[in-house]
Structures are given as C-alpha cells and as structure tokens.
PDB file of C-alpha atoms in Angstrom:
ATOM      1  CA  UNK A   1     -12.544  -5.912 -47.593  1.00 60.00           C
ATOM      2  CA  UNK A   2     -12.401  -3.069 -45.080  1.00 66.00           C
ATOM      3  CA  UNK A   3     -12.635  -3.532 -41.352  1.00 83.00           C
ATOM      4  CA  UNK A   4     -15.169  -1.531 -39.440  1.00 86.00           C
ATOM      5  CA  UNK A   5     -13.690   0.665 -36.727  1.00 88.00           C
ATOM      6  CA  UNK A   6     -14.219  -0.742 -33.227  1.00 84.00           C
ATOM      7  CA  UNK A   7     -17.473   0.221 -31.586  1.00 86.00           C
ATOM      8  CA  UNK A   8     -17.610   2.157 -28.339  1.00 84.00           C
ATOM      9  CA  UNK A   9     -18.557  -1.057 -26.554  1.00 84.00           C
ATOM     10  CA  UNK A  10     -15.539  -2.890 -28.004  1.00 86.00           C
ATOM     11  CA  UNK A  11     -13.245  -0.050 -26.965  1.00 87.00           C
ATOM     12  CA  UNK A  12     -14.648  -0.174 -23.431  1.00 88.00           C
ATOM     13  CA  UNK A  13     -14.178  -3.942 -23.302  1.00 88.00           C
ATOM     14  CA  UNK A  14     -10.527  -3.610 -24.368  1.00 90.00           C
ATOM     15  CA  UNK A  15      -9.925  -0.865 -21.835  1.00 91.00           C
ATOM     16  CA  UNK A  16     -11.542  -2.920 -19.067  1.00 92.00           C
ATOM     17  CA  UNK A  17      -9.354  -5.878 -20.024  1.00 94.00           C
ATOM     18  CA  UNK A  18      -6.242  -3.692 -19.791  1.00 95.00           C
ATOM     19  CA  UNK A  19      -7.294  -2.339 -16.405  1.00 96.00           C
ATOM     20  CA  UNK A  20      -8.118  -5.852 -15.183  1.00 96.00           C
ATOM     21  CA  UNK A  21      -4.563  -6.915 -16.056  1.00 97.00           C
ATOM     22  CA  UNK A  22      -3.247  -3.966 -14.026  1.00 97.00           C
ATOM     23  CA  UNK A  23      -5.503  -4.987 -11.130  1.00 97.00           C
ATOM     24  CA  UNK A  24      -4.203  -8.544 -11.359  1.00 98.00           C
ATOM     25  CA  UNK A  25      -0.596  -7.270 -11.257  1.00 98.00           C
ATOM     26  CA  UNK A  26      -1.382  -5.204  -8.161  1.00 98.00           C
ATOM     27  CA  UNK A  27      -3.069  -8.186  -6.499  1.00 97.00           C
ATOM     28  CA  UNK A  28      -0.012 -10.321  -7.272  1.00 98.00           C
ATOM     29  CA  UNK A  29       2.280  -7.688  -5.734  1.00 98.00           C
ATOM     30  CA  UNK A  30       0.031  -7.555  -2.679  1.00 97.00           C
ATOM     31  CA  UNK A  31       0.147 -11.322  -2.245  1.00 97.00           C
ATOM     32  CA  UNK A  32       3.947 -11.250  -2.185  1.00 97.00           C
ATOM     33  CA  UNK A  33       4.254  -8.817   0.722  1.00 97.00           C
ATOM     34  CA  UNK A  34       5.296 -10.360   4.028  1.00 97.00           C
ATOM     35  CA  UNK A  35       4.302  -9.499   7.543  1.00 98.00           C
ATOM     36  CA  UNK A  36       3.494  -5.906   8.494  1.00 98.00           C
ATOM     37  CA  UNK A  37       3.947  -3.712  11.564  1.00 97.00           C
ATOM     38  CA  UNK A  38       2.442  -0.396  12.628  1.00 96.00           C
ATOM     39  CA  UNK A  39       4.217   2.719  13.788  1.00 97.00           C
ATOM     40  CA  UNK A  40       7.720   3.887  12.926  1.00 98.00           C
ATOM     41  CA  UNK A  41      11.311   3.244  13.991  1.00 98.00           C
ATOM     42  CA  UNK A  42      13.653   6.157  14.597  1.00 97.00           C
ATOM     43  CA  UNK A  43      17.247   6.377  15.740  1.00 96.00           C
ATOM     44  CA  UNK A  44      18.216   8.818  18.477  1.00 95.00           C
ATOM     45  CA  UNK A  45      21.490  10.038  19.990  1.00 94.00           C
ATOM     46  CA  UNK A  46      21.108  10.988  23.613  1.00 94.00           C
ATOM     47  CA  UNK A  47      22.778  12.555  26.622  1.00 93.00           C
ATOM     48  CA  UNK A  48      23.454  10.324  29.597  1.00 92.00           C
ATOM     49  CA  UNK A  49      22.889  11.116  33.253  1.00 93.00           C
ATOM     50  CA  UNK A  50      26.502  12.019  34.053  1.00 94.00           C
ATOM     51  CA  UNK A  51      26.959  15.779  33.888  1.00 91.00           C
ATOM     52  CA  UNK A  52      30.723  15.398  33.405  1.00 93.00           C
ATOM     53  CA  UNK A  53      30.309  13.253  30.267  1.00 93.00           C
ATOM     54  CA  UNK A  54      31.352  14.628  26.916  1.00 92.00           C
ATOM     55  CA  UNK A  55      27.786  14.161  25.598  1.00 91.00           C
ATOM     56  CA  UNK A  56      26.675  17.210  27.615  1.00 91.00           C
ATOM     57  CA  UNK A  57      29.310  19.497  26.056  1.00 91.00           C
ATOM     58  CA  UNK A  58      29.451  18.179  22.475  1.00 91.00           C
ATOM     59  CA  UNK A  59      26.452  17.172  20.366  1.00 89.00           C
ATOM     60  CA  UNK A  60      28.732  14.865  18.354  1.00 91.00           C
ATOM     61  CA  UNK A  61      29.625  13.078  21.572  1.00 90.00           C
ATOM     62  CA  UNK A  62      26.104  11.923  22.375  1.00 94.00           C
ATOM     63  CA  UNK A  63      25.451   8.234  22.960  1.00 94.00           C
ATOM     64  CA  UNK A  64      23.706   6.071  20.400  1.00 94.00           C
ATOM     65  CA  UNK A  65      22.164   5.622  18.065  1.00 95.00           C
ATOM     66  CA  UNK A  66      19.330   4.018  19.999  1.00 96.00           C
ATOM     67  CA  UNK A  67      16.380   2.625  18.064  1.00 97.00           C
ATOM     68  CA  UNK A  68      12.896   3.589  19.224  1.00 98.00           C
ATOM     69  CA  UNK A  69       9.566   2.296  17.985  1.00 98.00           C
ATOM     70  CA  UNK A  70       6.755   4.875  18.071  1.00 98.00           C
ATOM     71  CA  UNK A  71       3.046   4.230  17.570  1.00 97.00           C
ATOM     72  CA  UNK A  72      -0.361   5.469  18.711  1.00 97.00           C
ATOM     73  CA  UNK A  73      -2.193   3.644  21.523  1.00 96.00           C
ATOM     74  CA  UNK A  74      -5.685   4.881  22.399  1.00 97.00           C
ATOM     75  CA  UNK A  75      -4.910   8.171  20.653  1.00 97.00           C
ATOM     76  CA  UNK A  76      -1.648   8.757  22.516  1.00 98.00           C
ATOM     77  CA  UNK A  77       1.866   8.531  21.112  1.00 98.00           C
ATOM     78  CA  UNK A  78       3.910   5.802  22.751  1.00 97.00           C
ATOM     79  CA  UNK A  79       7.635   5.113  22.210  1.00 97.00           C
ATOM     80  CA  UNK A  80       9.688   2.132  23.291  1.00 97.00           C
ATOM     81  CA  UNK A  81      13.426   1.480  23.211  1.00 97.00           C
ATOM     82  CA  UNK A  82      14.194  -1.490  20.924  1.00 98.00           C
ATOM     83  CA  UNK A  83      16.847  -4.150  20.921  1.00 98.00           C
ATOM     84  CA  UNK A  84      18.827  -4.371  17.674  1.00 96.00           C
ATOM     85  CA  UNK A  85      16.941  -7.484  16.493  1.00 98.00           C
ATOM     86  CA  UNK A  86      13.589  -5.831  17.185  1.00 98.00           C
ATOM     87  CA  UNK A  87      14.599  -2.700  15.300  1.00 98.00           C
ATOM     88  CA  UNK A  88      15.706  -4.741  12.292  1.00 98.00           C
ATOM     89  CA  UNK A  89      12.486  -6.786  12.261  1.00 98.00           C
ATOM     90  CA  UNK A  90      10.129  -3.852  12.804  1.00 98.00           C
ATOM     91  CA  UNK A  91      11.829  -1.725  10.143  1.00 98.00           C
ATOM     92  CA  UNK A  92      11.418  -4.503   7.575  1.00 98.00           C
ATOM     93  CA  UNK A  93       7.787  -5.076   8.493  1.00 98.00           C
ATOM     94  CA  UNK A  94       7.050  -1.331   8.489  1.00 98.00           C
ATOM     95  CA  UNK A  95       8.507  -1.152   4.968  1.00 98.00           C
ATOM     96  CA  UNK A  96       6.141  -3.998   4.020  1.00 98.00           C
ATOM     97  CA  UNK A  97       3.200  -2.026   5.422  1.00 98.00           C
ATOM     98  CA  UNK A  98       4.251   1.037   3.444  1.00 98.00           C
ATOM     99  CA  UNK A  99       4.472  -1.106   0.304  1.00 98.00           C
ATOM    100  CA  UNK A 100       0.929  -2.376   0.933  1.00 98.00           C
ATOM    101  CA  UNK A 101      -0.264   1.211   1.361  1.00 98.00           C
ATOM    102  CA  UNK A 102       1.310   2.159  -1.995  1.00 98.00           C
ATOM    103  CA  UNK A 103      -0.316  -0.841  -3.713  1.00 98.00           C
ATOM    104  CA  UNK A 104      -3.720  -0.051  -2.183  1.00 98.00           C
ATOM    105  CA  UNK A 105      -3.387   3.599  -3.276  1.00 98.00           C
ATOM    106  CA  UNK A 106      -2.624   2.431  -6.824  1.00 98.00           C
ATOM    107  CA  UNK A 107      -5.644   0.115  -6.694  1.00 97.00           C
ATOM    108  CA  UNK A 108      -7.839   3.028  -5.575  1.00 98.00           C
ATOM    109  CA  UNK A 109      -6.581   5.183  -8.479  1.00 98.00           C
ATOM    110  CA  UNK A 110      -7.223   2.308 -10.885  1.00 97.00           C
ATOM    111  CA  UNK A 111     -10.729   1.813  -9.475  1.00 96.00           C
ATOM    112  CA  UNK A 112     -11.466   5.496 -10.021  1.00 97.00           C
ATOM    113  CA  UNK A 113     -10.585   5.012 -13.709  1.00 95.00           C
ATOM    114  CA  UNK A 114     -12.624   1.813 -14.036  1.00 94.00           C
ATOM    115  CA  UNK A 115     -15.853   2.873 -12.286  1.00 94.00           C
ATOM    116  CA  UNK A 116     -17.078   5.286 -15.002  1.00 93.00           C
ATOM    117  CA  UNK A 117     -16.254   2.763 -17.711  1.00 90.00           C
ATOM    118  CA  UNK A 118     -18.187  -0.021 -15.976  1.00 90.00           C
ATOM    119  CA  UNK A 119     -21.111   2.303 -15.375  1.00 89.00           C
ATOM    120  CA  UNK A 120     -21.118   3.434 -19.001  1.00 85.00           C
ATOM    121  CA  UNK A 121     -20.952  -0.161 -20.229  1.00 76.00           C
ATOM    122  CA  UNK A 122     -23.886  -1.203 -18.033  1.00 75.00           C
ATOM    123  CA  UNK A 123     -25.966   1.833 -18.977  1.00 66.00           C
ATOM    124  CA  UNK A 124     -25.247   1.258 -22.668  1.00 61.00           C
ATOM    125  CA  UNK A 125     -26.419  -2.355 -22.476  1.00 63.00           C
ATOM    126  CA  UNK A 126     -28.538  -2.990 -19.356  1.00 60.00           C
ATOM    127  CA  UNK A 127     -29.844  -6.312 -20.756  1.00 60.00           C
ATOM    128  CA  UNK A 128     -26.278  -7.643 -20.614  1.00 55.00           C
ATOM    129  CA  UNK A 129     -26.527  -7.959 -16.819  1.00 50.00           C
ATOM    130  CA  UNK A 130     -27.292 -11.285 -15.217  1.00 44.00           C
ATOM    131  CA  UNK A 131     -29.795 -11.974 -12.432  1.00 37.00           C
ATOM    132  CA  UNK A 132     -27.475 -10.690  -9.681  1.00 38.00           C
ATOM    133  CA  UNK A 133     -26.357  -7.594 -11.571  1.00 48.00           C
ATOM    134  CA  UNK A 134     -23.323  -9.399 -12.979  1.00 51.00           C
ATOM    135  CA  UNK A 135     -22.311  -9.090 -16.573  1.00 50.00           C
ATOM    136  CA  UNK A 136     -23.353 -12.351 -18.217  1.00 48.00           C
ATOM    137  CA  UNK A 137     -20.766 -14.257 -20.228  1.00 50.00           C
ATOM    138  CA  UNK A 138     -17.945 -12.526 -18.393  1.00 52.00           C
ATOM    139  CA  UNK A 139     -16.382 -12.823 -15.005  1.00 54.00           C
ATOM    140  CA  UNK A 140     -18.065 -10.551 -12.442  1.00 55.00           C
ATOM    141  CA  UNK A 141     -16.259  -7.337 -11.666  1.00 57.00           C
ATOM    142  CA  UNK A 142     -14.235  -7.724  -8.475  1.00 57.00           C
ATOM    143  CA  UNK A 143     -15.663  -5.684  -5.665  1.00 49.00           C
TER     144      UNK A 143
END
C-alpha cells in the first residue's frame, strides 16, 4: 500500500508547527531575561585640573577609567558619572536589554516567514475559520 504524498495544506500545517515551536523557544528565552536599563555605559580616562600632573603630558598617564552612563532625555544626550556598583548593575541590565532586542528581532523575522503561510492557509480554506476569524480546531495564532 503506497502512501499519498502530503498535500499542500499538510505541508503548511507542518511548517506552521515548526515555526510555532521556534516562537515558543523565543518566548521562553524572553521570559528568562532579567531587568533592563536604557542607554550605554562607557569607560573614560581623563585629565585632571592640575596642569603639572603627568596626565597633561602623557596620554597613558590619564586618570581612570571612570564609568559614565549615557542616555537620551527629551532628545538630548545626557551623561552621568557612575559609582562602581552602578556601572556593574547598569552594564548587566543593558546587556539584558540588548538580548531582548535580539530576541524581538528574531521574532520579527520569524513572523515575516509565518505571515504568508497563514494567509495562504486561510485563503485556501476560508471555511476553516471560526466566528472570530480564528482557525477552528486549533489554537488561535498568537498576535
């Protein structure tokens, strides 16, 4: 007894299932990210106010590094000198924010792959939709 090749609809369903697993993995990663912080932390070496200090003659003799947090406030760049504990905390939370941005970007790319498939599946079988536009018998597509 020979098996019939999968129909287009079956292929779409399998592909959607695969993409839904990827979406679930991204959502799990997102849920594991801690607190976030805006802006950036940089380290600077600076000259002091004493003209006789070595820092004025030799770039390697500058004081620091000093940690500064920089962000935008009302469209203007603002920087603030940080204590060591603040720098450590903000750097970790900024890394968390960057991780969230990478996860969201991946979710956007995944959504761009899924949208045409969902649209094709609904056009191919419009009677499959429920009263609210949801696909009956299956979990609604996350929006």
